[in-house]
PDB file of C-alpha atoms in Angstrom:
ATOM      1  CA  MET A1279       0.000   0.000   0.000  1.00 72.00           C
ATOM      2  CA  ILE A1280       2.778   2.506   0.809  1.00 86.00           C
ATOM      3  CA  GLY A1281       4.909   3.495  -2.166  1.00 92.00           C
ATOM      4  CA  TYR A1282       7.145   6.031  -0.427  1.00 94.00           C
ATOM      5  CA  ALA A1283       7.196   8.567   2.378  1.00 95.00           C
ATOM      6  CA  THR A1284       8.961  11.913   1.948  1.00 94.00           C
ATOM      7  CA  LEU A1285      10.926  13.806   4.596  1.00 95.00           C
ATOM      8  CA  GLY A1286      12.328  17.291   4.251  1.00 94.00           C
ATOM      9  CA  SER A1287      15.889  18.293   5.038  1.00 95.00           C
ATOM     10  CA  ASN A1288      17.523  21.668   5.543  1.00 95.00           C
ATOM     11  CA  ASP A1289      21.032  20.337   4.850  1.00 96.00           C
ATOM     12  CA  LEU A1290      21.210  17.686   2.142  1.00 96.00           C
ATOM     13  CA  ASP A1291      25.017  17.689   2.289  1.00 96.00           C
ATOM     14  CA  LYS A1292      24.695  16.148   5.775  1.00 97.00           C
ATOM     15  CA  ALA A1293      21.403  14.294   5.344  1.00 97.00           C
ATOM     16  CA  LEU A1294      22.261  12.192   2.288  1.00 97.00           C
ATOM     17  CA  PRO A1295      25.505  10.713   3.711  1.00 98.00           C
ATOM     18  CA  PHE A1296      23.555   9.973   6.936  1.00 98.00           C
ATOM     19  CA  TYR A1297      20.936   8.024   4.968  1.00 98.00           C
ATOM     20  CA  ASP A1298      23.512   6.345   2.709  1.00 98.00           C
ATOM     21  CA  ALA A1299      25.229   4.864   5.778  1.00 98.00           C
ATOM     22  CA  LEU A1300      22.035   4.229   7.757  1.00 98.00           C
ATOM     23  CA  PHE A1301      20.077   2.342   5.119  1.00 98.00           C
ATOM     24  CA  ALA A1302      23.150   0.368   4.003  1.00 98.00           C
ATOM     25  CA  VAL A1303      22.864  -1.464   7.356  1.00 97.00           C
ATOM     26  CA  VAL A1304      19.688  -3.174   6.062  1.00 96.00           C
ATOM     27  CA  GLY A1305      20.574  -3.410   2.371  1.00 96.00           C
ATOM     28  CA  GLY A1306      19.022  -0.089   1.374  1.00 97.00           C
ATOM     29  CA  LYS A1307      20.559   2.277  -1.126  1.00 97.00           C
ATOM     30  CA  ARG A1308      19.825   5.280  -3.312  1.00 97.00           C
ATOM     31  CA  LEU A1309      17.440   4.142  -6.014  1.00 97.00           C
ATOM     32  CA  MET A1310      16.765   7.455  -7.725  1.00 95.00           C
ATOM     33  CA  GLN A1311      17.534  11.173  -7.400  1.00 94.00           C
ATOM     34  CA  MET A1312      15.567  13.906  -9.106  1.00 92.00           C
ATOM     35  CA  PRO A1313      17.749  16.375 -11.034  1.00 89.00           C
ATOM     36  CA  ASP A1314      15.924  19.547  -9.884  1.00 88.00           C
ATOM     37  CA  GLU A1315      16.797  21.956  -7.059  1.00 86.00           C
ATOM     38  CA  ARG A1316      14.952  19.832  -4.454  1.00 87.00           C
ATOM     39  CA  GLN A1317      17.292  16.869  -5.112  1.00 91.00           C
ATOM     40  CA  LEU A1318      14.575  14.477  -3.947  1.00 93.00           C
ATOM     41  CA  THR A1319      16.474  11.241  -3.282  1.00 96.00           C
ATOM     42  CA  PHE A1320      14.691   7.887  -2.962  1.00 96.00           C
ATOM     43  CA  TYR A1321      16.069   5.088  -0.768  1.00 97.00           C
ATOM     44  CA  GLY A1322      14.929   1.481  -0.701  1.00 97.00           C
ATOM     45  CA  ASN A1323      15.915  -2.130  -1.139  1.00 95.00           C
ATOM     46  CA  ALA A1324      14.686  -2.478  -4.722  1.00 94.00           C
ATOM     47  CA  PRO A1325      12.529  -0.688  -7.289  1.00 87.00           C
ATOM     48  CA  LYS A1326       8.796  -1.229  -6.823  1.00 90.00           C
ATOM     49  CA  THR A1327       9.183  -1.705  -3.045  1.00 93.00           C
ATOM     50  CA  PRO A1328       8.383   0.887  -0.343  1.00 94.00           C
ATOM     51  CA  MET A1329      10.870   3.762  -0.251  1.00 96.00           C
ATOM     52  CA  VAL A1330      11.855   6.760   1.871  1.00 96.00           C
ATOM     53  CA  ALA A1331      12.506   9.996  -0.017  1.00 96.00           C
ATOM     54  CA  ILE A1332      14.650  12.836   1.346  1.00 96.00           C
ATOM     55  CA  GLY A1333      14.759  16.303  -0.172  1.00 95.00           C
ATOM     56  CA  LYS A1334      14.218  19.999   0.199  1.00 93.00           C
ATOM     57  CA  PRO A1335      10.590  21.052   0.782  1.00 92.00           C
ATOM     58  CA  TYR A1336       8.602  21.663  -2.386  1.00 89.00           C
ATOM     59  CA  ASP A1337       7.534  25.145  -1.262  1.00 91.00           C
ATOM     60  CA  GLY A1338      11.140  26.235  -0.680  1.00 90.00           C
ATOM     61  CA  GLY A1339      10.455  26.819   3.013  1.00 93.00           C
ATOM     62  CA  THR A1340      12.185  25.410   6.063  1.00 94.00           C
ATOM     63  CA  ALA A1341      11.870  21.647   6.612  1.00 93.00           C
ATOM     64  CA  THR A1342      10.375  20.757   9.994  1.00 93.00           C
ATOM     65  CA  ALA A1343       9.738  17.441  11.729  1.00 90.00           C
ATOM     66  CA  GLY A1344       6.022  16.832  12.226  1.00 86.00           C
ATOM     67  CA  ASN A1345       4.771  16.461  15.789  1.00 84.00           C
ATOM     68  CA  GLY A1346       3.254  12.986  15.930  1.00 87.00           C
ATOM     69  CA  THR A1347       4.720  12.032  12.552  1.00 91.00           C
ATOM     70  CA  MET A1348       6.885   8.906  12.397  1.00 95.00           C
ATOM     71  CA  ILE A1349       8.051   6.519   9.705  1.00 96.00           C
ATOM     72  CA  SER A1350       8.246   2.879  10.740  1.00 96.00           C
ATOM     73  CA  LEU A1351      10.665   0.575   8.950  1.00 96.00           C
ATOM     74  CA  ALA A1352       9.928  -3.168   9.009  1.00 95.00           C
ATOM     75  CA  MET A1353      12.986  -5.309   9.700  1.00 96.00           C
ATOM     76  CA  GLU A1354      13.509  -9.029   9.102  1.00 95.00           C
ATOM     77  CA  THR A1355      15.172  -9.662  12.489  1.00 96.00           C
ATOM     78  CA  ARG A1356      15.575  -8.077  15.902  1.00 97.00           C
ATOM     79  CA  GLU A1357      19.297  -7.866  15.175  1.00 98.00           C
ATOM     80  CA  GLN A1358      18.509  -5.575  12.228  1.00 97.00           C
ATOM     81  CA  VAL A1359      16.435  -3.382  14.550  1.00 97.00           C
ATOM     82  CA  ASP A1360      19.396  -3.165  16.929  1.00 98.00           C
ATOM     83  CA  ALA A1361      21.863  -2.462  14.107  1.00 98.00           C
ATOM     84  CA  LEU A1362      19.781   0.247  12.416  1.00 98.00           C
ATOM     85  CA  TYR A1363      19.094   2.007  15.722  1.00 98.00           C
ATOM     86  CA  ALA A1364      22.784   1.842  16.708  1.00 98.00           C
ATOM     87  CA  LYS A1365      23.876   3.186  13.320  1.00 98.00           C
ATOM     88  CA  ALA A1366      21.441   6.104  13.506  1.00 98.00           C
ATOM     89  CA  VAL A1367      22.787   7.140  16.919  1.00 98.00           C
ATOM     90  CA  GLU A1368      26.392   6.614  15.774  1.00 98.00           C
ATOM     91  CA  LEU A1369      25.745   8.937  12.809  1.00 98.00           C
ATOM     92  CA  GLY A1370      24.464  11.708  15.088  1.00 98.00           C
ATOM     93  CA  GLY A1371      20.774  10.812  15.214  1.00 98.00           C
ATOM     94  CA  ALA A1372      18.916  11.211  18.501  1.00 98.00           C
ATOM     95  CA  ASP A1373      17.786   8.344  20.723  1.00 98.00           C
ATOM     96  CA  GLU A1374      13.993   8.232  21.102  1.00 97.00           C
ATOM     97  CA  GLY A1375      13.812   4.824  22.804  1.00 97.00           C
ATOM     98  CA  ALA A1376      16.345   1.995  22.756  1.00 98.00           C
ATOM     99  CA  PRO A1377      15.387  -1.264  21.034  1.00 98.00           C
ATOM    100  CA  GLY A1378      13.278  -3.612  23.084  1.00 97.00           C
ATOM    101  CA  PRO A1379       9.882  -5.237  23.401  1.00 95.00           C
ATOM    102  CA  ARG A1380       6.872  -2.922  23.473  1.00 92.00           C
ATOM    103  CA  GLY A1381       3.248  -3.587  24.318  1.00 85.00           C
ATOM    104  CA  PRO A1382       1.676  -6.903  25.305  1.00 84.00           C
ATOM    105  CA  GLU A1383       4.093  -9.854  25.283  1.00 78.00           C
ATOM    106  CA  ALA A1384       1.769 -11.839  22.994  1.00 74.00           C
ATOM    107  CA  MET A1385       1.963  -9.122  20.342  1.00 84.00           C
ATOM    108  CA  GLY A1386       5.686  -9.714  19.858  1.00 92.00           C
ATOM    109  CA  PHE A1387       6.490  -6.119  18.870  1.00 95.00           C
ATOM    110  CA  TYR A1388      10.195  -5.225  19.154  1.00 96.00           C
ATOM    111  CA  GLY A1389      11.197  -1.695  18.214  1.00 96.00           C
ATOM    112  CA  GLY A1390      13.854   0.978  18.474  1.00 97.00           C
ATOM    113  CA  TYR A1391      13.143   4.682  17.989  1.00 97.00           C
ATOM    114  CA  PHE A1392      15.421   7.466  16.744  1.00 97.00           C
ATOM    115  CA  ARG A1393      15.426  10.843  15.029  1.00 97.00           C
ATOM    116  CA  ASP A1394      17.492  11.815  12.007  1.00 97.00           C
ATOM    117  CA  LEU A1395      19.661  14.936  11.760  1.00 97.00           C
ATOM    118  CA  ASP A1396      16.622  17.097  10.909  1.00 96.00           C
ATOM    119  CA  GLY A1397      14.511  15.754  13.789  1.00 96.00           C
ATOM    120  CA  ASN A1398      12.353  13.344  11.779  1.00 96.00           C
ATOM    121  CA  LYS A1399      11.273  10.364  13.892  1.00 96.00           C
ATOM    122  CA  PHE A1400      11.708   6.720  12.886  1.00 96.00           C
ATOM    123  CA  CYS A1401      10.899   3.340  14.367  1.00 96.00           C
ATOM    124  CA  ALA A1402      12.756   0.217  13.252  1.00 96.00           C
ATOM    125  CA  PHE A1403      10.613  -2.762  14.238  1.00 96.00           C
ATOM    126  CA  LYS A1404      10.149  -6.523  14.018  1.00 96.00           C
ATOM    127  CA  MET A1405       6.872  -8.289  14.728  1.00 94.00           C
ATOM    128  CA  GLY A1406       7.054 -11.760  16.261  1.00 88.00           C
TER     129      GLY A1406
END
């Protein structure tokens, strides 16, 4: 159902290397970059799979992190959750909740929360 989610950045010279290194942890890479002034850059594991796009805001204004907005990234293993979270913090991202189980035990939700360099919030998670 989700094709891609877009996040704004105020400093693409810092943001794109952050995402290059972060998504490489789980096999993600740059799949496409638009040639215009926004430099909208799409990251994913393969074409025709869900992607995260990073770029300058369309209206030319300041990029801001939405209050209550979060992108959740499904991982194959809990070890991937741990690795992605650790990489985000290593790259200068902010801790928003270390990896661990959340909610009812029977649900089997395991997640780690972090913010990127522009304050956008992410959750890396594994169900079961």
